[in-house]
CSV table of C-alpha atoms in Angstrom, one decimal:
chain,number,residue,atom,x,y,z
P,251,UNK,CA,123.3,51.3,65.3
P,252,UNK,CA,124.5,49.6,62.1
P,253,UNK,CA,124.9,46.0,60.9
P,254,UNK,CA,122.4,43.1,61.3
P,255,UNK,CA,121.1,44.4,64.6
P,256,UNK,CA,119.8,47.6,62.9
P,257,UNK,CA,117.8,45.5,60.4
P,258,UNK,CA,116.3,43.2,63.0
P,259,UNK,CA,113.3,44.9,64.6
P,260,UNK,CA,113.3,42.5,67.5
P,261,UNK,CA,116.8,43.3,68.5
P,262,UNK,CA,117.2,44.8,72.0
P,263,UNK,CA,118.8,48.1,72.2
P,264,UNK,CA,121.2,48.9,75.1
P,265,UNK,CA,119.6,51.2,77.7
P,266,UNK,CA,121.0,54.8,77.6
P,267,UNK,CA,123.6,55.7,80.1
P,268,UNK,CA,122.8,57.9,83.2
P,269,UNK,CA,122.4,61.6,82.5
P,270,UNK,CA,124.2,64.1,84.6
P,271,UNK,CA,121.7,66.5,86.3
P,272,UNK,CA,123.3,69.5,88.0
P,273,UNK,CA,122.2,70.0,91.6
P,274,UNK,CA,121.3,73.5,92.8
P,275,UNK,CA,121.5,74.5,96.4
P,276,UNK,CA,118.0,74.6,97.9
P,277,UNK,CA,118.8,78.0,99.6
P,278,UNK,CA,119.7,79.4,96.2
P,279,UNK,CA,116.5,78.0,94.7
P,280,UNK,CA,114.4,79.6,97.4
P,281,UNK,CA,116.2,82.9,97.0
P,282,UNK,CA,115.7,82.9,93.2
P,283,UNK,CA,112.0,82.1,93.7
P,284,UNK,CA,111.5,85.0,96.0
P,285,UNK,CA,113.7,87.3,93.9
P,286,UNK,CA,111.6,87.1,90.7
P,287,UNK,CA,108.4,87.5,92.8
P,288,UNK,CA,109.9,90.7,94.4
P,289,UNK,CA,110.8,91.9,90.9
P,290,UNK,CA,107.3,91.4,89.7
P,291,UNK,CA,105.8,93.2,92.8
P,292,UNK,CA,108.3,96.0,92.4
P,293,UNK,CA,107.4,96.4,88.7
P,294,UNK,CA,103.7,96.5,89.6
P,295,UNK,CA,104.2,99.1,92.4
P,296,UNK,CA,106.4,101.2,90.1
P,297,UNK,CA,103.7,101.1,87.4
P,298,UNK,CA,101.0,102.1,89.9
P,299,UNK,CA,103.0,105.0,91.2
P,300,UNK,CA,103.9,106.1,87.7
P,301,UNK,CA,100.2,106.2,86.8
P,302,UNK,CA,99.4,108.0,90.0
P,303,UNK,CA,102.1,110.5,89.2
P,304,UNK,CA,100.6,111.3,85.9
P,305,UNK,CA,97.1,111.6,87.4
P,306,UNK,CA,98.0,112.9,90.9
P,307,UNK,CA,95.3,115.5,90.8
P,308,UNK,CA,92.6,112.8,90.2
P,309,UNK,CA,94.2,110.6,92.9
P,310,UNK,CA,94.3,113.4,95.4
P,311,UNK,CA,90.7,114.3,94.6
P,312,UNK,CA,89.5,110.8,95.1
P,313,UNK,CA,91.4,110.5,98.4
P,314,UNK,CA,89.9,113.8,99.7
P,315,UNK,CA,86.5,112.6,98.6
P,316,UNK,CA,87.0,109.4,100.6
P,317,UNK,CA,88.1,111.4,103.7
P,318,UNK,CA,85.0,113.7,103.4
P,319,UNK,CA,82.8,110.6,103.0
P,320,UNK,CA,84.4,108.9,106.1
P,321,UNK,CA,83.6,112.0,108.2
P,322,UNK,CA,80.2,113.0,106.9
P,323,UNK,CA,78.7,109.6,106.0
P,324,UNK,CA,77.6,108.9,109.7
P,325,UNK,CA,76.1,112.4,109.9
P,326,UNK,CA,74.2,111.9,106.6
P,327,UNK,CA,72.9,108.5,107.8
P,328,UNK,CA,71.5,110.1,111.0
P,329,UNK,CA,69.9,113.0,109.0
P,330,UNK,CA,68.5,110.5,106.5
P,331,UNK,CA,66.1,109.1,109.1
P,332,UNK,CA,63.7,112.0,109.2
P,333,UNK,CA,64.4,113.4,105.7
P,334,UNK,CA,65.1,112.1,102.2
P,335,UNK,CA,68.6,110.8,101.5
P,336,UNK,CA,69.5,113.4,98.9
P,337,UNK,CA,68.5,116.3,101.2
P,338,UNK,CA,70.4,114.7,104.1
P,339,UNK,CA,73.6,114.6,102.0
P,340,UNK,CA,73.1,118.2,100.9
P,341,UNK,CA,72.6,119.4,104.5
P,342,UNK,CA,75.7,117.6,105.7
P,343,UNK,CA,77.9,118.9,102.9
P,344,UNK,CA,76.7,122.5,103.0
P,345,UNK,CA,76.9,122.6,106.8
P,346,UNK,CA,80.5,121.4,106.8
P,347,UNK,CA,81.4,123.9,104.1
P,348,UNK,CA,79.8,126.8,106.1
P,349,UNK,CA,81.7,125.6,109.2
P,350,UNK,CA,85.0,125.5,107.4
P,351,UNK,CA,84.5,128.9,105.8
P,352,UNK,CA,83.5,130.3,109.1
P,353,UNK,CA,86.7,129.1,110.8
P,354,UNK,CA,88.9,130.5,108.0
P,355,UNK,CA,87.1,133.8,108.2
P,356,UNK,CA,87.6,134.0,111.9
P,357,UNK,CA,91.3,133.3,111.4
P,358,UNK,CA,91.6,136.0,108.7
P,359,UNK,CA,89.9,138.5,111.0
P,360,UNK,CA,92.3,137.6,113.9
P,361,UNK,CA,95.3,138.1,111.6
P,362,UNK,CA,94.0,141.4,110.2
P,363,UNK,CA,93.2,142.7,113.7
P,364,UNK,CA,96.6,141.9,115.1
P,365,UNK,CA,98.5,143.1,112.0
P,366,UNK,CA,99.6,146.5,113.4
P,367,UNK,CA,100.6,145.0,116.8
P,368,UNK,CA,102.4,142.2,115.1
P,369,UNK,CA,104.5,144.4,113.0
P,370,UNK,CA,105.6,146.4,116.1
P,371,UNK,CA,106.2,143.3,118.2
P,372,UNK,CA,108.2,141.6,115.4
P,373,UNK,CA,110.3,144.7,114.9
P,374,UNK,CA,111.1,144.9,118.6
P,375,UNK,CA,111.6,141.1,118.7
P,376,UNK,CA,114.1,141.2,115.9
P,377,UNK,CA,116.0,143.8,117.8
P,378,UNK,CA,116.0,141.7,121.0
P,379,UNK,CA,117.2,138.7,119.0
P,380,UNK,CA,120.1,140.8,117.6
P,381,UNK,CA,121.1,142.0,121.1
P,382,UNK,CA,120.8,138.4,122.4
P,383,UNK,CA,123.1,137.1,119.6
P,384,UNK,CA,125.6,139.9,120.3
P,385,UNK,CA,125.9,138.9,123.9
P,386,UNK,CA,127.3,135.7,125.5
P,387,UNK,CA,127.6,132.9,124.6
P,388,UNK,CA,127.3,133.7,120.9
P,389,UNK,CA,129.0,137.2,120.8
P,390,UNK,CA,128.3,137.8,117.1
P,391,UNK,CA,129.7,140.9,115.5
P,392,UNK,CA,127.0,143.6,115.0
P,393,UNK,CA,128.4,144.3,111.6
P,394,UNK,CA,127.9,140.7,110.7
P,395,UNK,CA,124.2,140.8,111.5
P,396,UNK,CA,123.8,144.2,109.6
P,397,UNK,CA,125.7,142.7,106.7
P,398,UNK,CA,123.4,139.7,106.7
P,399,UNK,CA,120.3,141.8,106.5
P,400,UNK,CA,121.7,143.9,103.7
P,401,UNK,CA,122.7,140.7,101.8
P,402,UNK,CA,119.2,139.3,102.2
P,403,UNK,CA,117.8,142.6,100.7
P,404,UNK,CA,120.3,142.4,97.8
P,405,UNK,CA,119.3,138.8,97.1
P,406,UNK,CA,115.6,139.7,97.1
P,407,UNK,CA,116.1,142.6,94.8
P,408,UNK,CA,118.3,140.8,92.4
P,409,UNK,CA,115.9,137.8,92.2
P,410,UNK,CA,112.8,139.9,91.9
P,411,UNK,CA,111.9,138.4,88.5
P,412,UNK,CA,112.3,134.9,89.9
P,413,UNK,CA,110.0,135.8,92.8
P,414,UNK,CA,107.4,137.2,90.5
P,415,UNK,CA,107.5,134.1,88.2
P,416,UNK,CA,107.2,132.0,91.4
P,417,UNK,CA,104.2,134.0,92.5
P,418,UNK,CA,102.6,133.6,89.1
P,419,UNK,CA,103.2,129.8,89.1
P,420,UNK,CA,101.7,129.8,92.6
P,421,UNK,CA,98.5,131.3,91.2
P,422,UNK,CA,98.4,128.4,88.7
P,423,UNK,CA,99.0,126.0,91.6
P,424,UNK,CA,96.1,127.6,93.4
P,425,UNK,CA,93.8,127.0,90.4
P,426,UNK,CA,94.9,123.3,90.5
P,427,UNK,CA,94.2,123.1,94.3
P,428,UNK,CA,90.7,124.6,93.8
P,429,UNK,CA,90.0,122.1,91.0
P,430,UNK,CA,91.1,119.2,93.2
P,431,UNK,CA,88.8,120.4,96.0
P,432,UNK,CA,85.8,120.8,93.6
P,433,UNK,CA,86.4,117.4,92.1
P,434,UNK,CA,86.7,115.9,95.7
P,435,UNK,CA,83.4,117.5,96.7
P,436,UNK,CA,81.8,116.2,93.5
P,437,UNK,CA,83.0,112.7,94.3
P,438,UNK,CA,82.0,112.8,97.9
P,439,UNK,CA,78.4,113.7,97.0
P,440,UNK,CA,78.0,110.3,95.3
P,441,UNK,CA,80.1,108.4,97.8
P,442,UNK,CA,78.0,109.6,100.7
P,443,UNK,CA,74.7,109.2,98.8
P,444,UNK,CA,75.2,105.7,97.3
P,445,UNK,CA,78.8,104.5,97.9
P,446,UNK,CA,77.7,101.1,99.1
P,447,UNK,CA,75.6,100.5,95.9
P,448,UNK,CA,78.6,101.6,93.8
P,449,UNK,CA,80.8,99.1,95.5
P,450,UNK,CA,78.2,96.3,95.1
P,451,UNK,CA,78.1,97.1,91.4
P,452,UNK,CA,81.9,97.0,91.1
P,453,UNK,CA,81.9,93.6,92.8
P,454,UNK,CA,79.2,92.3,90.5
P,455,UNK,CA,81.5,93.0,87.5
P,456,UNK,CA,84.2,90.7,88.8
P,457,UNK,CA,84.4,86.9,88.1
P,458,UNK,CA,82.1,85.0,90.5
P,459,UNK,CA,85.0,83.2,92.2
P,460,UNK,CA,86.6,86.5,93.2
P,461,UNK,CA,83.5,88.4,94.4
P,462,UNK,CA,83.5,87.2,97.9
P,463,UNK,CA,87.2,87.8,98.6
P,464,UNK,CA,87.0,91.3,97.0
P,465,UNK,CA,84.0,92.1,99.1
P,466,UNK,CA,85.8,91.0,102.3
P,467,UNK,CA,88.9,93.0,101.4
P,468,UNK,CA,86.7,96.1,100.6
P,469,UNK,CA,84.9,96.0,104.0
P,470,UNK,CA,88.2,95.6,105.8
P,471,UNK,CA,89.8,98.5,103.9
P,472,UNK,CA,86.9,100.8,104.5
P,473,UNK,CA,86.7,99.9,108.2
P,474,UNK,CA,90.4,100.7,108.6
P,475,UNK,CA,90.2,103.9,106.5
P,476,UNK,CA,87.3,105.3,108.4
P,477,UNK,CA,88.8,104.4,111.8
P,478,UNK,CA,92.1,106.1,110.8
P,479,UNK,CA,90.3,109.2,109.6
P,480,UNK,CA,88.1,109.6,112.7
P,481,UNK,CA,91.1,108.9,114.9
P,482,UNK,CA,93.5,111.3,113.2
P,483,UNK,CA,90.9,114.1,113.3
P,484,UNK,CA,90.4,113.5,117.0
P,485,UNK,CA,94.1,113.5,117.7
P,486,UNK,CA,94.6,116.7,115.5
P,487,UNK,CA,91.7,118.5,117.3
P,488,UNK,CA,93.1,117.6,120.7
P,489,UNK,CA,96.6,118.8,119.7
P,490,UNK,CA,95.2,122.1,118.3
P,491,UNK,CA,93.2,122.8,121.5
P,492,UNK,CA,96.2,122.1,123.7
P,493,UNK,CA,98.5,124.3,121.6
P,494,UNK,CA,95.9,127.1,121.3
P,495,UNK,CA,95.3,127.2,125.0
P,496,UNK,CA,99.0,127.1,125.8
P,497,UNK,CA,99.9,129.9,123.3
P,498,UNK,CA,97.0,132.0,124.5
P,499,UNK,CA,98.1,131.6,128.1
P,500,UNK,CA,101.7,132.6,127.2
P,501,UNK,CA,100.5,135.7,125.3
P,502,UNK,CA,102.0,134.5,122.0
P,503,UNK,CA,100.4,136.4,119.1
P,504,UNK,CA,98.5,134.5,116.3
P,505,UNK,CA,97.5,131.8,118.8
P,506,UNK,CA,94.4,130.8,116.8
P,507,UNK,CA,96.2,130.6,113.4
P,508,UNK,CA,99.0,128.6,114.9
P,509,UNK,CA,96.5,126.2,116.5
P,510,UNK,CA,94.9,125.8,113.1
P,511,UNK,CA,98.3,125.1,111.6
P,512,UNK,CA,98.9,122.5,114.3
P,513,UNK,CA,95.5,120.9,113.4
P,514,UNK,CA,96.5,120.4,109.8
P,515,UNK,CA,100.1,119.4,110.5
P,516,UNK,CA,98.9,116.6,112.8
P,517,UNK,CA,97.7,114.8,109.7
P,518,UNK,CA,101.3,114.0,109.0
P,519,UNK,CA,102.2,111.6,111.8
P,520,UNK,CA,105.4,112.0,113.9
P,521,UNK,CA,106.8,115.0,112.0
P,522,UNK,CA,103.8,117.3,111.4
P,523,UNK,CA,103.3,118.5,115.0
P,524,UNK,CA,107.0,119.3,115.7
P,525,UNK,CA,107.2,121.3,112.5
P,526,UNK,CA,104.1,123.3,113.4
P,527,UNK,CA,105.3,123.9,117.0
P,528,UNK,CA,108.7,125.0,115.7
P,529,UNK,CA,106.9,127.7,113.7
P,530,UNK,CA,105.1,128.7,116.9
P,531,UNK,CA,108.5,128.8,118.7
P,532,UNK,CA,109.9,131.2,116.1
P,533,UNK,CA,106.9,133.5,116.5
P,534,UNK,CA,107.2,133.4,120.2
P,535,UNK,CA,111.0,134.1,120.0
P,536,UNK,CA,110.3,137.2,117.8
P,537,UNK,CA,107.3,138.5,119.8
P,538,UNK,CA,108.0,137.5,123.4
P,539,UNK,CA,111.7,136.7,123.6
P,540,UNK,CA,113.8,133.6,124.3
P,541,UNK,CA,112.2,132.6,127.6
P,542,UNK,CA,108.7,132.2,126.1
P,543,UNK,CA,110.2,130.5,123.1
P,544,UNK,CA,112.0,128.0,125.4
P,545,UNK,CA,108.6,127.3,127.1
P,546,UNK,CA,107.1,126.6,123.6
P,547,UNK,CA,110.0,124.2,122.9
P,548,UNK,CA,109.1,122.4,126.2
P,549,UNK,CA,105.6,122.4,124.9
P,550,UNK,CA,106.7,120.6,121.8
P,551,UNK,CA,108.2,117.8,123.9
P,552,UNK,CA,105.1,117.5,126.2
P,553,UNK,CA,102.6,117.4,123.3
P,554,UNK,CA,104.7,114.9,121.4
P,555,UNK,CA,104.7,112.6,124.5
P,556,UNK,CA,100.9,113.0,124.9
P,557,UNK,CA,100.3,112.3,121.2
P,558,UNK,CA,102.7,109.4,121.0
P,559,UNK,CA,102.0,107.6,124.3
P,560,UNK,CA,98.4,108.5,125.1
P,561,UNK,CA,96.3,109.7,122.1
P,562,UNK,CA,97.6,107.4,119.4
P,563,UNK,CA,97.4,104.2,121.4
P,564,UNK,CA,94.0,105.0,122.9
P,565,UNK,CA,92.3,106.6,119.9
P,566,UNK,CA,93.9,104.9,116.9
P,567,UNK,CA,95.3,101.6,118.3
P,568,UNK,CA,92.2,99.6,117.3
P,569,UNK,CA,92.1,101.0,113.7
P,570,UNK,CA,95.8,101.2,112.8
P,571,UNK,CA,98.1,98.3,114.1
P,572,UNK,CA,101.4,99.5,112.7
P,573,UNK,CA,104.8,99.6,114.4
P,574,UNK,CA,106.1,103.1,114.9
P,575,UNK,CA,109.1,102.2,112.7
P,576,UNK,CA,106.7,101.3,109.9
P,577,UNK,CA,104.8,104.6,110.4
P,578,UNK,CA,108.1,106.6,110.2
P,579,UNK,CA,109.3,104.8,107.1
P,580,UNK,CA,105.9,105.2,105.4
P,581,UNK,CA,105.8,108.9,106.1
P,582,UNK,CA,109.4,109.5,104.8
P,583,UNK,CA,108.9,107.3,101.8
P,584,UNK,CA,105.6,109.0,100.9
P,585,UNK,CA,107.2,112.4,101.3
P,586,UNK,CA,110.0,111.4,99.0
P,587,UNK,CA,107.7,109.9,96.4
P,588,UNK,CA,104.9,112.6,96.4
P,589,UNK,CA,105.8,115.5,98.7
P,590,UNK,CA,103.3,116.6,101.4
P,591,UNK,CA,100.5,114.7,99.8
P,592,UNK,CA,102.5,111.5,99.9
P,593,UNK,CA,103.3,112.0,103.6
P,594,UNK,CA,99.6,112.4,104.4
P,595,UNK,CA,98.5,109.5,102.3
P,596,UNK,CA,101.3,107.0,103.2
P,597,UNK,CA,100.1,105.8,106.6
P,598,UNK,CA,96.4,105.3,105.8
P,599,UNK,CA,97.5,103.5,102.6
P,600,UNK,CA,99.8,101.1,104.4
P,601,UNK,CA,97.2,100.6,107.1
P,602,UNK,CA,94.6,99.7,104.5
P,603,UNK,CA,96.9,97.3,102.7
P,604,UNK,CA,97.8,95.6,106.0
P,605,UNK,CA,94.2,95.3,107.0
P,606,UNK,CA,93.3,93.7,103.6
P,607,UNK,CA,96.2,91.3,104.0
P,608,UNK,CA,94.9,90.3,107.5
P,609,UNK,CA,91.4,89.9,106.3
P,610,UNK,CA,92.4,87.6,103.4
P,611,UNK,CA,94.8,85.5,105.5
P,612,UNK,CA,93.8,81.8,105.8
P,613,UNK,CA,93.4,82.1,109.6
P,614,UNK,CA,90.8,84.9,109.3
P,615,UNK,CA,89.0,83.1,106.4
P,616,UNK,CA,88.7,79.9,108.5
P,617,UNK,CA,87.4,81.9,111.5
P,618,UNK,CA,84.7,83.5,109.3
P,619,UNK,CA,83.8,80.1,107.9
P,620,UNK,CA,83.2,78.7,111.4
P,621,UNK,CA,81.1,81.7,112.3
């Protein structure tokens, strides 16, 4: 402003004109708000998995230690009534180790005792498979099968150095596995003995305003994890017993080792049991022929139906409330991210996160406040 009005302090200035404010679509605003939150969550998850990838041995040891704690903590609590707590923990751990070594020794003796018969049965079984493939409906050329066996031998002989280096690296992997088990056992000793006091100490280090919520989340997470662990062990044991009895009744060799394989494979939901039973079907095909192998394939379907429609809903429904699609996606995603260990850990991890989310939801908090 220039002229006399600029020199007169009492002169009234004209109000500024209206400013143009661009309008953003509310849907776009909402999408943008969710987008940056998703990006932040994705960055945090990526950082967490990167850290676990660098220290996967430690993460695996802690997970196994928690599994051992979930299984043996109730036993140690019972034994602690007539004896000191430290002695009860030692008895529970040593007893479980002796039991596991006894089962492995029994399996080794069974395999060693059936070795001669297995070699003969597998040799005869391979011949039966060749004759079966040469007949209808496949009608493969015998020279093709003979050439295939010779090519397999040539590949093995030409890649002998690679196989030897793989075996040497396997020995190094075995050392890592033993280290993880020892560290898991070391962690489980303290988790079983005084895990509750360790959690209370951790909560005391947090800000006072966050202690109650973290304590609630921890109780919900541990309740879900122990429920899942007890349930999956019961499901795996039931599957192993059914498979062992069926294979023994059919006369399939290595029934006990295959039942043990089924027990460990059941810890990978949805896909573990079919893979283990497929191995049993291959053994049955080589040792007893296609009819028994077909019966084992039928067994895969029957046990899958029993596990999916009876055992999981009854045994694990109260502990793990996840849709089968979520379970399948969790297993596949865990396997892609971290192999077999990721497939084993995925479902309990997602279950724990969901239980924590449910425990910290406003509805549950208001219910606890009323109680």
